[in-house]
Structure formats: C-alpha cells, structure tokens
Short mmCIF file of C-alpha atoms and ligand atoms in Angstrom, two decimals:
data_model
loop_
_atom_site.label_atom_id
_atom_site.label_comp_id
_atom_site.label_asym_id
_atom_site.label_seq_id
_atom_site.Cartn_x
_atom_site.Cartn_y
_atom_site.Cartn_z
CA MET T 1 0.00 0.00 0.00
CA PRO T 2 1.52 3.25 -0.99
CA SER T 3 -0.43 5.22 1.59
CA SER T 4 -0.20 5.02 5.32
CA SER T 5 -3.67 6.56 5.72
CA ARG T 6 -6.92 4.67 6.10
CA CYS T 7 -8.83 7.15 3.97
CA GLY T 8 -6.26 7.12 1.19
CA ARG T 9 -5.75 10.87 1.38
CA PRO T 10 -2.58 11.09 3.42
CA SER T 11 -2.28 14.84 3.73
CA ALA T 12 -5.90 15.51 4.66
CA CYS T 13 -6.46 12.73 7.12
CA ARG T 14 -3.31 12.54 9.08
CA SER T 15 -3.76 14.04 12.47
CA ARG T 16 -1.44 16.83 13.33
CA PRO T 17 0.94 16.22 16.18
CA ARG T 18 -0.49 17.80 19.38
CA SER T 19 1.28 20.85 20.56
CA ARG T 20 1.20 20.22 24.29
CA LYS T 21 1.11 23.45 26.22
CA ALA T 22 3.01 23.24 29.44
CA VAL T 23 0.48 23.30 32.34
CA PRO T 24 1.74 25.12 35.44
CA THR T 25 2.15 22.85 38.43
CA VAL T 26 -0.50 23.24 41.07
CA SER T 27 -0.99 21.83 44.55
CA LEU T 28 -4.07 19.79 45.48
CA ASP T 29 -5.05 22.31 48.14
CA ALA T 30 -4.90 25.18 45.71
CA PHE T 31 -6.97 23.18 43.24
CA LEU T 32 -9.58 22.30 45.86
CA ALA T 33 -9.80 25.91 46.99
CA GLU T 34 -10.42 26.98 43.40
CA ILE T 35 -13.06 24.40 42.74
CA GLU T 36 -14.91 25.13 45.98
CA SER T 37 -14.97 28.85 45.39
CA LEU T 38 -16.24 28.26 41.86
CA ARG T 39 -18.97 25.97 43.17
CA ALA T 40 -20.02 28.55 45.78
CA ASP T 41 -20.02 31.43 43.26
CA ALA T 42 -21.95 29.46 40.66
CA VAL T 43 -24.59 28.10 43.05
CA ALA T 44 -25.08 31.57 44.55
CA ALA T 45 -25.32 33.32 41.18
CA LEU T 46 -27.66 30.72 39.65
CA GLY T 47 -29.81 30.86 42.76
CA VAL T 48 -30.75 34.47 42.11
CA VAL T 49 -30.95 34.84 38.32
CA ALA T 50 -34.27 36.47 37.52
CA ASP T 51 -34.51 36.33 33.76
CA GLU T 52 -33.39 34.38 30.72
CA ALA T 53 -30.61 36.81 29.81
CA SER T 54 -28.84 36.66 33.17
CA LEU T 55 -29.31 32.90 33.27
CA GLU T 56 -27.51 32.60 29.95
CA GLN T 57 -24.79 34.96 31.14
CA ALA T 58 -24.22 32.82 34.26
CA ARG T 59 -24.19 29.64 32.20
CA ILE T 60 -21.46 31.02 29.95
CA GLU T 61 -19.47 32.35 32.88
CA PHE T 62 -19.44 29.06 34.80
CA LEU T 63 -20.09 26.30 32.30
CA GLY T 64 -19.06 27.89 29.00
CA ALA T 65 -17.33 25.30 26.80
CA LYS T 66 -14.50 27.60 25.69
CA SER T 67 -13.64 29.93 28.50
CA GLY T 68 -16.04 29.12 31.30
CA ARG T 69 -14.55 29.02 34.79
CA LEU T 70 -15.13 25.28 35.12
CA LYS T 71 -13.23 24.74 31.91
CA SER T 72 -10.20 26.68 33.21
CA ILE T 73 -10.19 24.65 36.40
CA GLN T 74 -10.42 21.47 34.35
CA LYS T 75 -7.22 22.55 32.63
CA MET T 76 -5.53 22.87 36.03
CA LEU T 77 -6.02 19.12 36.54
CA GLY T 78 -3.02 18.57 34.30
CA GLY T 79 -0.80 20.50 36.72
CA LEU T 80 -1.47 18.07 39.59
CA SER T 81 0.75 15.16 40.39
CA VAL T 82 -0.48 11.86 39.01
CA ALA T 83 -1.21 10.63 42.56
CA GLU T 84 -3.41 13.60 43.36
CA ARG T 85 -5.45 13.52 40.21
CA PRO T 86 -8.11 10.90 41.14
CA ALA T 87 -9.15 12.80 44.28
CA ALA T 88 -9.06 16.11 42.45
CA GLY T 89 -11.09 14.63 39.57
CA LYS T 90 -13.76 13.45 42.00
CA HIS T 91 -14.07 16.93 43.52
CA PHE T 92 -14.16 18.41 40.08
CA ASN T 93 -16.99 16.10 39.00
CA ASP T 94 -18.96 16.77 42.19
CA ALA T 95 -18.67 20.50 41.66
CA LYS T 96 -19.65 20.19 38.01
CA GLN T 97 -22.71 18.20 38.96
CA ALA T 98 -23.71 20.69 41.63
CA ILE T 99 -23.38 23.61 39.24
CA THR T 100 -25.31 21.79 36.50
CA ALA T 101 -28.07 21.01 39.00
CA ALA T 102 -28.17 24.68 40.07
CA LEU T 103 -28.45 25.69 36.41
CA GLU T 104 -31.32 23.27 35.82
CA ALA T 105 -33.05 24.49 38.95
CA ALA T 106 -32.74 28.07 37.73
CA GLN T 107 -34.14 27.09 34.32
CA GLY T 108 -37.05 25.35 35.97
CA ARG T 109 -37.71 28.33 38.20
CA LEU T 110 -37.79 30.77 35.27
CA ALA T 111 -40.07 28.50 33.21
CA GLY T 112 -42.41 28.36 36.19
CA THR T 113 -42.47 32.14 36.46
CA ALA T 114 -43.27 32.42 32.76
CA ALA T 115 -46.11 29.91 33.12
CA GLU T 116 -47.42 31.84 36.10
CA ALA T 117 -47.38 35.05 34.09
CA ASP T 118 -49.50 33.33 31.41
CA ALA T 119 -51.88 31.80 33.89
CA ILE T 120 -55.40 33.17 34.37
CA ASP T 121 -55.91 35.05 37.58
CA VAL T 122 -59.30 33.77 38.65
CA THR T 123 -59.60 36.45 41.30
CA LEU T 124 -59.73 39.30 38.72
CA PRO T 125 -63.18 40.67 37.84
CA GLY T 126 -64.26 39.39 34.39
CA ASP T 127 -64.95 41.44 31.25
CA PRO T 128 -68.71 41.90 31.13
CA LEU T 129 -70.36 40.41 28.02
CA ARG T 130 -72.46 42.94 26.14
CA LEU T 131 -75.55 41.02 25.11
CA GLY T 132 -77.51 42.42 22.22
CA HIS T 133 -81.10 41.76 21.32
CA LEU T 134 -83.36 41.90 18.31
CA HIS T 135 -84.43 45.27 16.91
CA PRO T 136 -87.87 46.32 18.23
CA ILE T 137 -89.31 46.09 14.71
CA THR T 138 -88.00 42.54 14.36
CA GLN T 139 -89.36 41.69 17.80
CA THR T 140 -92.73 43.07 16.73
CA ILE T 141 -92.69 41.07 13.50
CA ARG T 142 -91.89 37.85 15.37
CA ARG T 143 -94.60 38.52 17.93
CA VAL T 144 -97.22 39.19 15.24
CA GLN T 145 -96.20 35.98 13.45
CA GLU T 146 -96.48 34.03 16.66
CA ILE T 147 -99.95 35.34 17.53
CA MET T 148 -101.22 34.86 13.98
CA SER T 149 -99.83 31.34 13.81
CA ARG T 150 -101.93 30.48 16.86
CA LEU T 151 -104.94 31.61 14.83
CA GLY T 152 -103.86 29.28 12.03
CA PHE T 153 -102.16 31.81 9.76
CA GLU T 154 -98.98 30.59 8.08
CA SER T 155 -96.18 33.13 7.67
CA VAL T 156 -94.95 33.58 4.07
CA ASP T 157 -92.55 35.92 2.29
CA GLY T 158 -92.62 37.70 -1.03
CA PRO T 159 -90.08 39.64 -3.12
CA GLU T 160 -89.40 43.32 -2.47
CA VAL T 161 -88.77 43.99 -6.17
CA GLU T 162 -92.10 43.55 -7.87
CA ASP T 163 -93.78 43.73 -11.25
CA GLN T 164 -96.88 45.68 -12.28
CA TRP T 165 -99.10 42.62 -12.19
CA HIS T 166 -98.51 41.69 -8.54
CA ASN T 167 -98.21 45.22 -7.17
CA PHE T 168 -101.16 46.67 -9.07
CA GLU T 169 -103.04 44.87 -11.84
CA ALA T 170 -104.04 41.65 -10.13
CA LEU T 171 -105.12 43.81 -7.19
CA ALA T 172 -107.49 45.66 -9.54
CA ILE T 173 -105.39 48.82 -9.44
CA GLY T 174 -105.82 49.89 -13.08
CA ALA T 175 -103.37 51.76 -15.30
CA GLU T 176 -105.07 55.11 -14.57
CA HIS T 177 -105.13 54.66 -10.81
CA PRO T 178 -103.24 57.41 -8.94
CA ALA T 179 -101.48 54.76 -6.78
CA ARG T 180 -99.39 53.94 -9.87
CA ASP T 181 -98.09 57.48 -10.20
CA PRO T 182 -94.31 57.46 -10.70
CA LEU T 183 -94.07 60.11 -7.99
CA ASP T 184 -95.69 57.78 -5.50
CA ASN T 185 -93.51 54.76 -6.20
CA PHE T 186 -89.88 53.75 -6.44
CA TYR T 187 -89.80 52.56 -10.04
CA LEU T 188 -86.51 50.93 -10.93
CA ALA T 189 -84.38 51.65 -13.96
CA VAL T 190 -84.64 47.94 -14.81
CA ALA T 191 -87.66 46.36 -16.44
CA ARG T 192 -88.81 42.83 -17.20
CA GLY T 193 -89.52 43.16 -20.92
CA ALA T 194 -91.91 46.12 -21.26
CA ASP T 195 -92.88 45.82 -17.60
CA PRO T 196 -91.11 48.35 -15.40
CA LEU T 197 -90.21 46.88 -12.01
CA LEU T 198 -90.59 48.71 -8.72
CA LEU T 199 -89.92 48.35 -5.03
CA ARG T 200 -93.24 47.02 -3.78
CA SER T 201 -95.44 49.71 -2.28
CA GLN T 202 -97.57 47.26 -0.29
CA THR T 203 -97.45 43.67 0.95
CA SER T 204 -100.81 42.97 -0.73
CA THR T 205 -98.61 41.66 -3.56
CA VAL T 206 -98.10 38.51 -1.50
CA GLN T 207 -101.85 37.79 -1.50
CA ILE T 208 -101.64 37.43 -5.26
CA ARG T 209 -98.42 35.40 -5.22
CA VAL T 210 -99.84 32.92 -2.73
CA MET T 211 -103.26 32.59 -4.40
CA GLU T 212 -101.59 32.00 -7.76
CA GLN T 213 -99.77 29.02 -6.31
CA ARG T 214 -102.26 27.48 -3.92
CA LYS T 215 -105.87 26.48 -3.81
CA PRO T 216 -108.21 27.58 -1.02
CA PRO T 217 -108.74 27.22 1.88
CA LEU T 218 -105.80 29.34 2.97
CA ARG T 219 -104.73 31.54 5.84
CA ILE T 220 -101.49 33.44 5.50
CA VAL T 221 -99.71 36.44 6.95
CA SER T 222 -96.80 38.15 5.30
CA LEU T 223 -94.64 40.69 7.09
CA GLY T 224 -92.03 42.69 5.29
CA ARG T 225 -90.69 45.94 3.96
CA VAL T 226 -92.52 48.25 1.60
CA TYR T 227 -91.30 51.45 -0.04
CA ARG T 228 -92.90 54.79 -0.86
CA PRO T 229 -91.23 58.10 -1.63
CA ASP T 230 -92.63 59.82 1.46
CA THR T 231 -90.75 62.55 3.28
CA ALA T 232 -89.66 61.21 6.65
CA ASP T 233 -91.54 62.65 9.61
CA ALA T 234 -92.81 61.36 12.97
CA THR T 235 -95.30 59.01 11.27
CA HIS T 236 -93.83 58.45 7.78
CA TYR T 237 -90.67 56.92 6.42
CA PRO T 238 -89.76 55.99 2.83
CA MET T 239 -89.33 52.37 3.93
CA PHE T 240 -91.64 50.75 6.45
CA HIS T 241 -93.16 47.39 7.27
CA GLN T 242 -96.60 45.95 6.79
CA VAL T 243 -98.48 42.91 8.06
CA GLU T 244 -100.61 41.46 5.32
CA GLY T 245 -103.28 38.95 6.30
CA LEU T 246 -105.37 36.83 3.94
CA LEU T 247 -107.99 34.21 4.64
CA VAL T 248 -109.90 32.48 1.84
CA GLU T 249 -112.45 29.86 2.79
CA GLN T 250 -116.04 29.04 2.11
CA GLY T 251 -118.51 31.29 3.89
CA THR T 252 -116.06 33.93 5.17
CA THR T 253 -117.70 37.14 6.39
CA MET T 254 -116.75 40.55 7.79
CA ALA T 255 -117.55 39.15 11.25
CA HIS T 256 -114.63 36.72 10.88
CA LEU T 257 -112.40 39.58 9.85
CA LYS T 258 -113.32 41.67 12.86
CA SER T 259 -112.94 38.73 15.27
CA VAL T 260 -109.49 37.87 13.96
CA LEU T 261 -108.33 41.51 14.21
CA ARG T 262 -109.74 41.85 17.72
CA LEU T 263 -108.13 38.61 18.88
CA PHE T 264 -104.86 39.72 17.38
CA ALA T 265 -105.05 43.19 18.92
CA SER T 266 -105.87 42.00 22.42
CA SER T 267 -103.14 39.34 22.30
CA PHE T 268 -100.62 41.85 21.08
CA LEU T 269 -101.47 44.91 23.14
CA GLY T 270 -102.92 43.03 26.11
CA GLY T 271 -106.13 43.80 27.90
CA ASP T 272 -109.31 45.10 26.37
CA VAL T 273 -108.74 46.44 22.89
CA HIS T 274 -111.57 47.65 20.70
CA VAL T 275 -111.54 47.43 16.94
CA ARG T 276 -113.53 49.88 14.85
CA PHE T 277 -114.24 49.73 11.11
CA ARG T 278 -114.77 52.90 9.08
CA PRO T 279 -116.02 52.64 5.49
CA SER T 280 -113.29 53.17 2.95
CA PHE T 281 -112.18 52.20 -0.50
CA PHE T 282 -109.46 49.86 -1.75
CA PRO T 283 -109.60 48.55 -5.33
CA PHE T 284 -108.97 44.95 -4.20
CA THR T 285 -111.61 44.69 -1.43
CA GLU T 286 -115.37 45.11 -1.46
CA PRO T 287 -116.49 46.32 1.00
CA SER T 288 -113.38 48.07 2.27
CA VAL T 289 -112.73 49.54 5.70
CA GLU T 290 -110.16 51.47 7.67
CA VAL T 291 -109.20 49.65 10.85
CA ASP T 292 -108.84 51.63 14.07
CA MET T 293 -107.85 50.15 17.42
CA GLU T 294 -108.57 51.64 20.81
CA TRP T 295 -106.31 50.81 23.71
CA GLY T 296 -105.85 52.81 26.87
CA GLY T 297 -108.44 55.41 25.80
CA ARG T 298 -106.84 56.30 22.44
CA TRP T 299 -108.00 55.36 18.96
CA ILE T 300 -105.29 54.74 16.40
CA GLU T 301 -105.63 54.05 12.70
CA MET T 302 -103.80 50.78 12.06
CA GLY T 303 -104.45 50.06 8.39
CA GLY T 304 -106.99 48.83 5.89
CA ALA T 305 -109.06 45.69 5.40
CA GLY T 306 -112.05 44.26 3.61
CA MET T 307 -113.56 41.31 1.81
CA VAL T 308 -111.41 40.19 -1.11
CA ASP T 309 -112.96 41.64 -4.29
CA PRO T 310 -114.42 38.91 -6.57
CA ALA T 311 -112.39 40.42 -9.41
CA VAL T 312 -109.21 39.62 -7.49
CA LEU T 313 -110.34 36.04 -6.82
CA ALA T 314 -111.07 35.66 -10.52
CA ALA T 315 -107.70 37.16 -11.50
CA VAL T 316 -105.90 34.31 -9.69
CA GLY T 317 -108.23 31.63 -11.07
CA TYR T 318 -110.51 31.15 -8.05
CA ASP T 319 -114.26 30.86 -8.45
CA PRO T 320 -115.83 33.83 -6.59
CA ASP T 321 -119.09 31.89 -6.35
CA GLN T 322 -117.38 29.13 -4.41
CA VAL T 323 -115.09 30.93 -1.99
CA SER T 324 -114.85 34.27 -0.27
CA GLY T 325 -112.11 35.79 1.80
CA PHE T 326 -110.98 38.71 3.83
CA ALA T 327 -107.70 40.59 3.77
CA PHE T 328 -106.07 43.21 5.92
CA GLY T 329 -102.91 45.27 5.88
CA LEU T 330 -101.55 46.93 9.02
CA GLY T 331 -98.49 49.09 9.64
CA VAL T 332 -95.86 47.32 11.74
CA GLU T 333 -94.27 50.60 12.85
CA ARG T 334 -97.64 51.83 14.08
CA ILE T 335 -98.21 48.65 16.05
CA ALA T 336 -94.69 48.82 17.51
CA ALA T 337 -94.95 52.53 18.30
CA ARG T 338 -98.27 51.93 20.07
CA ARG T 339 -96.93 49.00 22.04
CA TYR T 340 -93.66 50.62 23.09
CA GLY T 341 -94.94 54.18 23.45
CA VAL T 342 -92.68 55.57 20.72
CA ALA T 343 -93.77 58.98 19.44
CA ASP T 344 -91.51 59.27 16.40
CA ILE T 345 -91.02 56.27 14.09
CA ARG T 346 -87.73 57.73 12.81
CA ASP T 347 -86.24 56.66 16.14
CA PHE T 348 -86.55 53.03 14.97
CA TYR T 349 -84.07 53.73 12.18
CA ARG T 350 -81.56 56.10 13.76
CA ASN T 351 -79.58 53.15 15.07
CA ASP T 352 -78.97 54.94 18.35
CA VAL T 353 -78.14 52.19 20.83
CA ARG T 354 -79.40 54.33 23.73
CA PHE T 355 -82.85 54.20 22.13
CA LEU T 356 -82.74 50.61 20.88
CA GLU T 357 -81.46 49.01 24.07
CA GLN T 358 -84.63 50.04 25.90
CA PHE T 359 -86.72 47.38 24.16
N1 DAH W 401 -102.30 47.54 0.89
C1 DAH W 401 -103.02 48.61 1.55
C2 DAH W 401 -102.08 49.80 1.74
O1 DAH W 401 -100.91 49.62 1.70
C3 DAH W 401 -103.54 48.17 2.89
C4 DAH W 401 -104.59 47.15 2.75
C5 DAH W 401 -105.92 47.55 2.65
C6 DAH W 401 -104.32 45.83 2.71
C7 DAH W 401 -106.94 46.64 2.55
C8 DAH W 401 -105.32 44.89 2.59
C9 DAH W 401 -106.63 45.32 2.51
O2 DAH W 401 -105.08 43.57 2.54
O3 DAH W 401 -107.62 44.41 2.40
O4 DAH W 401 -102.55 50.87 1.95
#
C-alpha cells in the first residue's frame, strides 16, 4: 500500500501532532480551593438569576465550553501530580454536577415564572359580556307571526322587487289609478320586458303570489318591507313594514275579519282592545274599511281591510261563487310605536343604541 492513511488521502487525514502546552504545576489544596470557590459562586449566582438573559450569562461564565470558569479549572487538573489527580477529579466532577443542578433548577424556576405570568388570575373581575337583542321592529314582526300562527295563519314571504301585475293589476289597481303614479312609487331603472319593475309599495302583492300558487282554503300572513317616496316625519318613512293577512275559505264574512283583528289586537297589546271599522275604498276589497284600534283610551288608525274583491279572486283563477275571503294590511311601525310608546317612528331607524337598548 503506498499510503499510510486509512482514507487514502494522506495529507488531509493525518492528524497533526499535538502541541502540548506546558500546564503550570499546582498543589491539590490550591486546586480544591479553586473548585470550591467556583462551586459557591456558581450556586449563589444561579440561585438568584431572575430572567433568561442573566441565566444565559451565568451559564457562559461558569459552564461555557470555551472559556467558562469550570473549563479553566479542568485545565488545572493537568498540573497536579499523578497521585493527586483521582481525588481532584472526584471533587471536580462533584462540583460540576452541583453547578449543573443549580443551572437546571434556575431554568425550571424561570419556566415556572413564565407559566405563572401566562396563567389566568381567577380572582380578577371578568370582562362583562355585552348582550344584544333583536331590533324592536323585528321583535314586533316575530310577535305578530307568533300570535297569527296560533290563529292558524302561516307566515310567508314575497319579493321586495315587484312587477306591475302583482303590485297593481291583479289587485285591480288599473293603469289610470293614482297609486301607480311614478311620484308615489320607487320605479326601478330595470324592467322585465316592457314591464317596469318597482320596489313594492304594499305587501298585498303577497296575497296574489300565494293565491296564484295554492288552492283555497288558505290563511297566511306576510310581514315585510314596503317602499314609498314619502318625506320622513314622525309618522312616515320611505321604507316601512306591513303585516298582510289573507284568509280564503267558504262562507267567510266581515264578522270573521273583525274577530281575527280583535283577537290579534288583544293578544298583542294586552287587555281590552276595541276594533272599529270605518267605510273606505281599496280597489282589491269590497267592502273596504279602515281599521282603528282603541287601547288605553286612544284610537289609532292601524291600516286597511275588507272582503277580497271577486275580481281579485277571478284574477288568480278562483271561483268567486265558491269561496270568499278577507284581507287586511296593518303598519308594523304603528303597532310597535303603540306598544312601546314611541312617538316618532324615525327613532326606529336612527340606530342609536341608547334608544334601541330600551326594548
Ligand atoms: N295595501 C293597503 C295599503 O298599503 C292596505 C290594505 C288595505 C291591505 C286593505 C289589505 C286590505 O289587505 O284588504 O294601503
């Protein structure tokens, strides 16, 4: 073999001859004194470190691999006589163990402090939860639905963007009727074919939509938004809510209508409520009435009602000789204002929490 090296690369692998530095001679006593003072210093210092940075500093000072104090003492071992070395080595190892244990104890202590800092202090007062609640109009809608469902009326929805047929024509509101005036409606810039669409001006649209899809007998209520370009004041708003009621069965009369409205009103407002009908006109009911309710000595106009006009029944394919029905439409804001004693309906929409949180 030409090479003396196991790896075959003589120059790279061959270990360099050690340059042995001469270690100064030292006595066992001197060595022991050094090691004991190191142990005392280290245990004392590690016993009081209070944070990670000073712990690391102490570790380097005492146990640092290059120039830590333990390392320098280890080097002194070479200066002892061969006979003294075993005893010195034992002391050295004891001290090293003690210092390492002190370091671990310090690490444990700091970790504990950190965990304590993260821990929840169960004696502190908690952050109060701010519980919200439903808007008074939504509460009113839900309450009306609940009362009406006990009277057998199913709650249904209809679209807010409507066509001429459902908002007007099927309800016998002819082309010349002032209710179709562009100034009294929110007509949209979009149309379905030649049919301009609008934001529905009344929930009576849902009567038509339901009757087109179902056969009598039926009892429905529909609560939702309607839109009219009214100037906002204490009793008007360009968007408001209506309750629409419709009952179509054989032999329905105005007496049924009045009973249902009275039952509803006394359930909703509580106590003895009176319902009064005043003659009126709506194109889709015959006869038609205005509905007033008296509660706590005050009469309030709540909306309109009447017997469904035979022309409307015919428009949806019902036989007016077979069935009759009643319908009513009430203002949700009026009902809510009456119930909660609110004088200005604009307050419902100002989104002032100080107002809303009272209900
Ligand atoms: N839709 C009418 C309005 O907005 C209210 C109304 C009157 C509804 C009579 C009805 C009704 O169902 O029968 O003024």
